[in-house]
Amino acid sequence: MDILRTLVEKQALNPEQAKSIAEQAEREEKKPEDLVLERNLVDERSLFQHKAEALQMPLRVVDAEKVPIKILGLIPQESTKYYRMIPLGKQGDTLEIGMVFPEDLKAKDALKFLARQGNFEYTVFLISPSTFQALLRKARSAKGDVKRALEELTETIERDRGKTGGAEMSRLVEDAPVSKMVAVILRTAVEGGASDIHIEPGKNELRVRFRLLGELYPSLILPRNAQAAVVSRVKILSGMRIDETRIPQDGRFSTTIDGRPVDFRVATLPTPSGEKVAIRVLDPETGLKDFSALGLEGESLDAVREAAKGAYGLIFATGPTGSGKTTTLYAILRELNQPGVNIVSIEDPVEYVIQGVNQSQVQPDIGYDFASGLRQLLRQDPDIIMVGEVRDEETASLVIHAALTGHIVLSTLHTNNAKGVIPRLLDMGVDRYLIPATLSVALAQRLVRRLCDACKEKGEPRKAIQDLLAKELGSMAPAAKEKLEPFLREPKVYKPKGCSKCGGSGYTGRIGVFEVLRMTDELSDIILENPSELRIEKEAQRQGMITMRQDGIRKSLEGLTTIEEVLRVTSEL
């Protein structure tokens, strides 16, 4: 069965989209269905209904809460995760098996082997990825991994009370209960889609919190006397000194979770209660995205692509920390990454390893910073250069020089919006006549939470929201406003509700809102004459630039996010 051909026949995809997905699936060894969902081209329910028809197999919709725990454990968890198949129920002596990819020959063979080993008959049903994930979460929680790890950890800590120095601590942190507790924390964070883990010592307890969709949530409470062992275990994994607790330390480590490698970036901070640990989760499956998954589309995407395919020029991504700037630059790099192109980067740190890109990490303690690193990069015969961040006058001068000498240069700046890039470069000492010659586009962005498609609710906008829509959309470029015409006749707003698919939050992941300012002859004249933000803003309006707030409003009218989310992240603009 060719699911892409089926979707084209059903007019759910056009041939160009299907070809693009097929190429990416082959290149990245991914399932086409996963890529269709990542790009949000077809909603999950429709996609798997089409698949069920093509396979002539029933699509089973299952409430995870109603599947007995003992049923979920009838297939080994390793096979469940790898082949994405899980028991749904039992009718007599026949086990009902739900599979996301029942057409997969390896999955079929594995199921036959398990049936012979377990001496059972089975029938297969198609299930959606969200159904599978809900069942897998229940199977995991049913096994009580966290509870058992916590009990074992407590017993070990009590047994070794007082033995916290030197060799005793080294032995303790390698004990199975301590290692298991840390592994449970890491795996729970990755499976839950957390971007950060915070291990925080308090007076009476050790608190573990996860950052999900930009917000921190409590996850685990551990005994206070577990702090030294848990933190030391993380430090050993990260290559830090466990006997040094007076100064901050940084480290990094990798491990395999659910059959795929995941990187973790670690930083410790001394506090009066002990060392606090912050762990950034760098999961390539969630961190490396294409433009459609990022939310960069339409005129903004066209402007970025045009700049990236030029002979030379600067592309700046701007925004506060945590707004997804680096993720956007990685998406551009992946699109430019071709066998005939030499791409080099200098980053702090290297967040995701991209096959085919030569990535280097700064080491300030030995004098290898962005400026010195960029000088070395220019000796590597590059076509495309990525500089993690322009922080000072020297680095700004070097990226300008790199663009002038025939390179595409990608980097980030900390400014509130796209029009702030030009004054920021001038503040860094860049000569104004060099900016029009080198700057191609300035891209600004923020992240908003994405509504769960399964449970979002549609409603009428309040009077204040109607007035806001009228004001913002009134200044929108005609081409963009034309696309929104169907939504503007009877505008609707959406709000989160919460269901089993989104864990009750009402949201699934995040998406960007963007604005892109292009270099034009008119903008060039403004920079050379009087580059005030007011004049730059007028030129942006003349270009028809969609502002971040307008882009967010467009996404809220399309049901991708809420108007409240858009106002929250663009309130300072």
Coordinates of N, CA and C in Angstrom, one line a residue, residues 295-478:
G295 N 5.8 26.6 11.4 CA 4.8 27.6 11.2 C 5.2 28.8 10.3
L296 N 6.4 28.6 9.7 CA 6.9 29.6 8.7 C 6.3 29.3 7.4
E297 N 5.5 30.2 6.8 CA 4.7 30.0 5.6 C 4.5 31.2 4.8
G298 N 3.9 31.0 3.7 CA 3.4 32.2 2.9 C 4.5 33.1 2.4
E299 N 4.2 34.4 2.5 CA 5.2 35.4 2.0 C 6.5 35.4 2.9
S300 N 6.3 35.2 4.2 CA 7.5 35.1 5.0 C 8.5 34.0 4.6
L301 N 7.9 32.8 4.3 CA 8.8 31.7 3.9 C 9.4 32.0 2.6
D302 N 8.7 32.6 1.7 CA 9.2 32.9 0.3 C 10.4 33.8 0.5
A303 N 10.3 34.8 1.4 CA 11.4 35.8 1.5 C 12.6 35.1 2.1
V304 N 12.5 34.2 3.1 CA 13.6 33.5 3.7 C 14.2 32.6 2.6
R305 N 13.4 31.9 1.9 CA 14.0 30.9 0.9 C 14.7 31.7 -0.2
E306 N 14.2 32.8 -0.6 CA 14.9 33.6 -1.7 C 16.2 34.1 -1.2
A307 N 16.3 34.5 0.1 CA 17.6 35.0 0.7 C 18.6 33.8 0.8
A308 N 18.1 32.7 1.2 CA 18.9 31.5 1.5 C 19.5 31.0 0.2
K309 N 18.8 31.2 -0.9 CA 19.3 30.7 -2.2 C 20.1 31.7 -3.0
G310 N 20.4 32.9 -2.4 CA 21.2 33.9 -3.0 C 22.6 33.5 -3.1
A311 N 23.4 34.4 -3.7 CA 24.8 34.1 -3.8 C 25.6 34.5 -2.6
Y312 N 25.1 35.4 -1.8 CA 25.7 35.8 -0.5 C 24.6 36.6 0.3
G313 N 25.0 36.9 1.5 CA 24.1 37.8 2.3 C 23.9 37.2 3.7
L314 N 23.4 38.1 4.6 CA 23.2 37.8 6.0 C 21.7 37.5 6.2
I315 N 21.4 36.5 7.0 CA 20.1 36.1 7.4 C 20.1 36.1 8.9
F316 N 19.4 37.0 9.5 CA 19.3 37.1 11.0 C 18.0 36.6 11.5
A317 N 18.1 35.7 12.5 CA 16.9 35.3 13.3 C 17.0 36.0 14.6
T318 N 15.9 36.7 15.0 CA 15.9 37.5 16.3 C 14.8 37.1 17.2
G319 N 14.9 37.5 18.4 CA 13.9 37.2 19.4 C 14.6 36.9 20.8
P320 N 13.8 36.8 21.8 CA 14.4 36.5 23.2 C 14.8 35.1 23.3
T321 N 15.5 34.7 24.3 CA 15.9 33.4 24.6 C 14.7 32.4 24.7
G322 N 14.8 31.3 24.0 CA 13.7 30.3 24.0 C 12.6 30.6 23.0
S323 N 12.9 31.4 22.0 CA 11.9 31.7 21.0 C 12.0 30.9 19.8
G324 N 13.0 30.0 19.8 CA 13.1 29.1 18.6 C 14.0 29.5 17.5
K325 N 14.9 30.5 17.8 CA 15.7 31.1 16.7 C 16.6 30.0 16.1
T326 N 17.3 29.3 17.0 CA 18.3 28.3 16.5 C 17.5 27.2 15.7
T327 N 16.4 26.8 16.2 CA 15.6 25.8 15.4 C 15.3 26.2 14.0
T328 N 15.0 27.5 13.9 CA 14.7 28.1 12.5 C 15.9 28.0 11.7
L329 N 17.1 28.4 12.2 CA 18.3 28.4 11.5 C 18.7 27.0 11.1
Y330 N 18.4 26.0 11.9 CA 18.7 24.6 11.6 C 17.8 24.2 10.4
A331 N 16.5 24.6 10.4 CA 15.6 24.3 9.3 C 16.1 24.8 8.0
I332 N 16.7 26.0 8.0 CA 17.3 26.6 6.8 C 18.5 25.8 6.4
L333 N 19.4 25.5 7.4 CA 20.6 24.7 7.0 C 20.2 23.3 6.4
R334 N 19.2 22.7 7.0 CA 18.8 21.4 6.4 C 18.3 21.5 5.0
E335 N 17.6 22.6 4.7 CA 17.1 22.7 3.3 C 18.3 23.1 2.4
L336 N 19.3 23.7 2.9 CA 20.5 24.1 2.0 C 21.5 23.0 2.0
N337 N 21.4 22.0 2.8 CA 22.4 20.9 3.0 C 22.4 20.0 1.8
Q338 N 23.3 20.2 0.8 CA 23.4 19.4 -0.4 C 24.8 18.9 -0.5
P339 N 25.0 17.8 -1.3 CA 26.4 17.2 -1.4 C 27.4 18.2 -1.9
G340 N 27.0 19.1 -2.8 CA 27.9 20.1 -3.4 C 28.2 21.3 -2.6
V341 N 27.7 21.4 -1.4 CA 27.8 22.7 -0.6 C 28.6 22.4 0.7
N342 N 29.5 23.3 1.0 CA 30.3 23.1 2.2 C 29.7 24.1 3.3
I343 N 29.0 23.5 4.3 CA 28.4 24.3 5.4 C 29.2 24.1 6.6
V344 N 29.5 25.2 7.3 CA 30.3 25.1 8.5 C 29.6 26.0 9.6
S345 N 29.7 25.6 10.8 CA 29.0 26.4 11.9 C 29.9 26.6 13.1
I346 N 29.7 27.7 13.8 CA 30.4 27.8 15.1 C 29.2 28.2 16.1
E347 N 29.0 27.3 17.1 CA 27.8 27.4 18.0 C 28.2 27.3 19.4
D348 N 27.3 27.8 20.3 CA 27.5 27.7 21.7 C 26.2 27.4 22.4
P349 N 25.9 26.1 22.6 CA 26.7 24.9 22.1 C 26.1 24.4 20.9
V350 N 26.7 23.3 20.3 CA 26.0 22.6 19.2 C 24.8 21.8 19.8
E351 N 23.6 22.2 19.4 CA 22.4 21.7 20.0 C 22.1 20.3 19.4
Y352 N 22.0 20.3 18.0 CA 21.7 19.1 17.3 C 22.7 18.9 16.2
V353 N 23.2 17.6 16.1 CA 24.1 17.3 15.1 C 23.4 17.0 13.8
I354 N 23.8 17.7 12.7 CA 23.1 17.6 11.4 C 24.1 16.9 10.5
Q355 N 23.8 15.8 10.0 CA 24.6 15.0 9.1 C 24.9 15.9 7.8
G356 N 26.2 16.0 7.5 CA 26.6 16.8 6.4 C 27.0 18.2 6.7
V357 N 26.8 18.7 7.9 CA 27.2 20.0 8.3 C 28.3 19.9 9.3
N358 N 29.4 20.7 9.0 CA 30.6 20.7 9.9 C 30.4 21.7 11.0
Q359 N 30.1 21.1 12.2 CA 29.7 22.0 13.3 C 30.8 22.0 14.4
S360 N 31.1 23.2 14.9 CA 32.1 23.4 15.9 C 31.5 24.2 17.1
Q361 N 32.0 23.8 18.2 CA 31.5 24.5 19.5 C 32.6 25.4 20.1
V362 N 32.1 26.6 20.5 CA 33.1 27.5 21.1 C 33.6 27.0 22.4
Q363 N 34.8 27.3 22.8 CA 35.4 27.0 24.1 C 36.1 28.3 24.7
P364 N 35.3 29.1 25.3 CA 35.8 30.4 25.8 C 36.9 30.3 26.7
D365 N 37.0 29.2 27.5 CA 38.0 29.1 28.5 C 39.4 28.9 27.9
I366 N 39.5 28.5 26.6 CA 40.8 28.4 26.0 C 40.9 29.4 24.8
G367 N 40.0 30.5 24.9 CA 40.1 31.5 23.9 C 39.5 31.3 22.5
Y368 N 38.7 30.1 22.4 CA 38.0 29.8 21.2 C 36.6 30.3 21.3
D369 N 36.4 31.6 20.9 CA 35.1 32.2 21.0 C 34.5 32.4 19.6
F370 N 33.4 33.1 19.5 CA 32.7 33.3 18.2 C 33.7 34.0 17.2
A371 N 34.3 35.0 17.7 CA 35.2 35.8 16.8 C 36.4 35.0 16.3
S372 N 37.1 34.3 17.2 CA 38.2 33.5 16.7 C 37.8 32.3 15.9
G373 N 36.6 31.7 16.3 CA 36.1 30.6 15.6 C 35.7 30.9 14.2
L374 N 35.1 32.1 14.0 CA 34.7 32.6 12.7 C 35.9 32.8 11.8
R375 N 36.9 33.3 12.3 CA 38.1 33.5 11.5 C 38.6 32.1 11.0
Q376 N 38.6 31.1 11.8 CA 39.0 29.8 11.4 C 38.0 29.2 10.3
L377 N 36.7 29.5 10.5 CA 35.7 29.0 9.6 C 36.0 29.5 8.2
L378 N 36.4 30.8 8.1 CA 36.6 31.4 6.8 C 37.8 30.8 6.1
R379 N 38.6 30.0 6.8 CA 39.7 29.3 6.1 C 39.3 27.9 5.7
Q380 N 38.1 27.5 6.0 CA 37.6 26.2 5.6 C 36.9 26.1 4.3
D381 N 37.1 27.1 3.4 CA 36.5 27.2 2.1 C 34.9 26.9 2.2
P382 N 34.3 27.7 3.1 CA 32.8 27.5 3.2 C 32.0 28.2 2.1
D383 N 30.8 27.6 1.9 CA 29.8 28.2 1.0 C 28.8 28.9 1.9
I384 N 28.4 28.2 3.0 CA 27.4 28.7 4.0 C 28.0 28.7 5.4
I385 N 27.8 29.7 6.1 CA 28.3 29.8 7.5 C 27.2 30.1 8.5
M386 N 27.2 29.3 9.6 CA 26.2 29.7 10.6 C 27.0 30.1 11.9
V387 N 26.7 31.2 12.4 CA 27.3 31.7 13.7 C 26.2 31.8 14.7
G388 N 26.4 31.0 15.8 CA 25.3 30.9 16.8 C 24.7 32.2 17.3
E389 N 25.5 33.2 17.5 CA 25.0 34.5 18.0 C 26.0 35.6 17.7
V390 N 25.5 36.7 17.3 CA 26.4 37.9 17.2 C 26.2 38.7 18.5
R391 N 27.3 38.7 19.3 CA 27.2 39.3 20.7 C 28.0 40.6 20.8
D392 N 28.9 40.8 19.9 CA 29.8 42.0 20.2 C 30.2 42.6 18.8
E393 N 30.9 43.7 18.9 CA 31.3 44.4 17.7 C 32.3 43.6 16.8
E394 N 33.2 42.9 17.4 CA 34.1 42.1 16.6 C 33.4 41.0 15.8
T395 N 32.5 40.3 16.4 CA 31.8 39.2 15.7 C 30.9 39.9 14.6
A396 N 30.3 41.0 14.9 CA 29.4 41.7 13.9 C 30.3 42.1 12.7
S397 N 31.5 42.6 13.0 CA 32.3 43.0 11.9 C 32.7 41.8 11.0
L398 N 33.0 40.7 11.7 CA 33.4 39.5 10.9 C 32.3 38.9 10.1
V399 N 31.0 38.9 10.6 CA 29.9 38.3 9.8 C 29.6 39.2 8.6
I400 N 29.8 40.5 8.8 CA 29.6 41.5 7.7 C 30.7 41.2 6.6
H401 N 31.9 41.0 7.1 CA 33.0 40.7 6.1 C 32.7 39.4 5.4
A402 N 32.3 38.4 6.1 CA 32.0 37.1 5.5 C 30.9 37.2 4.4
A403 N 29.9 38.0 4.7 CA 28.8 38.2 3.7 C 29.3 38.9 2.5
L404 N 30.2 39.9 2.7 CA 30.8 40.7 1.6 C 31.6 39.9 0.7
T405 N 32.3 38.9 1.3 CA 33.2 38.1 0.5 C 32.5 36.8 -0.2
G406 N 31.2 36.9 -0.3 CA 30.5 35.9 -1.1 C 30.0 34.7 -0.3
H407 N 29.6 34.8 0.9 CA 29.1 33.7 1.7 C 27.6 34.0 2.2
I408 N 26.8 33.0 2.2 CA 25.6 33.0 2.9 C 25.9 32.9 4.4
V409 N 25.5 33.8 5.3 CA 25.8 33.8 6.7 C 24.5 33.8 7.5
L410 N 24.3 32.8 8.3 CA 23.1 32.7 9.2 C 23.5 33.0 10.6
S411 N 22.8 33.8 11.4 CA 23.1 34.1 12.8 C 21.9 34.6 13.5
T412 N 22.0 34.8 14.8 CA 21.0 35.3 15.7 C 21.4 36.5 16.4
L413 N 20.4 37.3 16.7 CA 20.5 38.6 17.5 C 19.4 38.6 18.5
H414 N 19.7 39.4 19.6 CA 18.6 39.6 20.6 C 18.0 40.9 20.4
T415 N 16.9 41.0 19.6 CA 16.1 42.2 19.4 C 14.7 41.8 19.5
N416 N 13.8 42.8 19.8 CA 12.4 42.5 20.0 C 11.7 42.1 18.7
N417 N 12.1 42.7 17.6 CA 11.4 42.5 16.3 C 12.4 42.7 15.2
A418 N 11.9 42.5 14.0 CA 12.7 42.5 12.8 C 13.3 43.8 12.5
K419 N 12.6 44.9 12.7 CA 13.1 46.2 12.4 C 14.2 46.7 13.4
G420 N 14.3 46.0 14.5 CA 15.3 46.3 15.5 C 16.7 45.8 15.1
V421 N 16.8 45.0 14.1 CA 18.1 44.5 13.7 C 19.0 45.6 13.2
I422 N 18.5 46.5 12.4 CA 19.3 47.5 11.8 C 19.9 48.4 12.9
P423 N 19.1 49.0 13.8 CA 19.7 49.8 14.9 C 20.7 49.0 15.7
R424 N 20.4 47.7 15.9 CA 21.3 46.9 16.8 C 22.7 46.8 16.1
L425 N 22.7 46.6 14.8 CA 24.0 46.5 14.1 C 24.7 47.8 14.1
L426 N 24.0 48.9 14.0 CA 24.6 50.2 14.1 C 25.2 50.4 15.5
D427 N 24.5 50.0 16.5 CA 25.0 50.1 17.9 C 26.3 49.3 18.1
M428 N 26.4 48.2 17.3 CA 27.6 47.4 17.4 C 28.8 47.9 16.6
G429 N 28.6 49.1 16.0 CA 29.7 49.7 15.3 C 29.8 49.4 13.8
V430 N 28.8 48.7 13.3 CA 28.8 48.4 11.8 C 28.5 49.7 11.0
D431 N 29.4 49.9 10.0 CA 29.2 51.1 9.2 C 27.9 51.0 8.4
R432 N 27.1 52.1 8.4 CA 25.7 52.0 7.8 C 25.8 51.6 6.3
Y433 N 26.8 52.0 5.6 CA 26.9 51.7 4.2 C 27.1 50.2 3.9
L434 N 27.6 49.5 4.9 CA 27.8 48.0 4.8 C 26.5 47.2 4.9
I435 N 25.5 47.8 5.7 CA 24.3 47.0 6.0 C 23.5 46.7 4.7
P436 N 23.2 47.7 3.9 CA 22.4 47.3 2.7 C 23.1 46.4 1.8
A437 N 24.4 46.4 1.8 CA 25.2 45.5 0.9 C 25.2 44.1 1.4
T438 N 24.9 43.9 2.7 CA 25.1 42.5 3.2 C 23.8 41.9 3.8
L439 N 23.0 42.7 4.4 CA 21.8 42.1 5.0 C 20.7 41.7 4.0
S440 N 20.3 40.5 4.0 CA 19.3 40.0 3.1 C 17.9 40.1 3.7
V441 N 17.7 39.4 4.9 CA 16.5 39.4 5.6 C 16.7 39.4 7.1
A442 N 15.8 40.0 7.8 CA 15.8 40.0 9.3 C 14.5 39.3 9.7
L443 N 14.6 38.2 10.4 CA 13.4 37.4 10.7 C 13.2 37.4 12.3
A444 N 12.1 37.8 12.7 CA 11.8 37.8 14.2 C 10.7 36.8 14.5
Q445 N 10.7 36.2 15.7 CA 9.8 35.1 16.0 C 9.5 35.0 17.5
R446 N 8.3 34.4 17.8 CA 7.9 34.0 19.1 C 7.3 32.6 19.0
L447 N 7.1 31.9 20.1 CA 6.5 30.6 20.1 C 5.2 30.7 20.8
V448 N 4.1 30.1 20.2 CA 2.8 30.0 20.9 C 2.4 28.5 21.0
R449 N 1.6 28.2 22.0 CA 1.2 26.8 22.1 C 0.2 26.5 21.1
R450 N 0.3 25.3 20.5 CA -0.6 24.8 19.5 C -1.8 24.0 20.0
L451 N -2.9 24.4 19.6 CA -4.2 23.7 20.1 C -4.2 22.3 19.7
C452 N -4.8 21.4 20.5 CA -5.0 20.0 20.2 C -6.2 19.9 19.2
D453 N -5.9 19.3 18.1 CA -6.9 19.2 17.0 C -8.1 18.3 17.5
A454 N -7.9 17.5 18.5 CA -8.9 16.5 18.8 C -10.0 17.1 19.7
C455 N -9.6 18.2 20.5 CA -10.6 18.7 21.5 C -10.8 20.2 21.4
K456 N -10.1 20.9 20.5 CA -10.3 22.4 20.6 C -11.7 22.8 20.3
E457 N -12.2 23.9 20.9 CA -13.6 24.3 20.7 C -13.6 25.6 20.0
K458 N -14.6 25.7 19.1 CA -14.8 26.9 18.3 C -15.9 27.8 19.0
G459 N -15.7 29.1 19.0 CA -16.7 30.0 19.6 C -16.7 31.4 18.9
E460 N -17.6 32.2 19.4 CA -17.7 33.6 18.8 C -16.7 34.5 19.6
P461 N -16.1 35.4 18.8 CA -15.1 36.3 19.5 C -15.9 37.4 20.3
R462 N -15.3 37.8 21.4 CA -15.8 38.9 22.2 C -15.7 40.2 21.4
K463 N -16.4 41.2 21.8 CA -16.4 42.5 21.2 C -15.0 43.1 21.1
A464 N -14.2 43.0 22.2 CA -12.9 43.5 22.3 C -12.0 42.8 21.2
I465 N -12.2 41.5 21.1 CA -11.4 40.7 20.2 C -11.8 41.1 18.7
Q466 N -13.1 41.3 18.5 CA -13.5 41.7 17.1 C -12.9 43.1 16.8
D467 N -12.8 44.0 17.7 CA -12.2 45.3 17.4 C -10.7 45.1 17.1
L468 N -10.0 44.2 17.9 CA -8.6 44.0 17.7 C -8.4 43.3 16.3
L469 N -9.2 42.4 15.9 CA -9.1 41.8 14.6 C -9.2 42.8 13.5
A470 N -10.2 43.7 13.7 CA -10.4 44.7 12.6 C -9.2 45.6 12.5
K471 N -8.7 46.0 13.7 CA -7.5 46.9 13.6 C -6.3 46.3 13.0
E472 N -6.0 45.1 13.4 CA -4.8 44.4 13.0 C -4.9 44.0 11.5
L473 N -6.0 43.4 11.2 CA -6.2 42.9 9.8 C -6.4 44.0 8.8
G474 N -6.8 45.2 9.3 CA -6.9 46.3 8.4 C -5.6 46.8 7.8
S475 N -4.5 46.6 8.6 CA -3.2 47.0 8.1 C -2.4 45.8 7.4
M476 N -3.1 44.7 7.3 CA -2.4 43.5 6.7 C -2.3 43.6 5.2
A477 N -1.2 43.1 4.7 CA -1.0 43.1 3.2 C -2.1 42.5 2.5
P478 N -2.5 43.0 1.3 CA -3.7 42.5 0.6 C -3.6 41.1 0.3

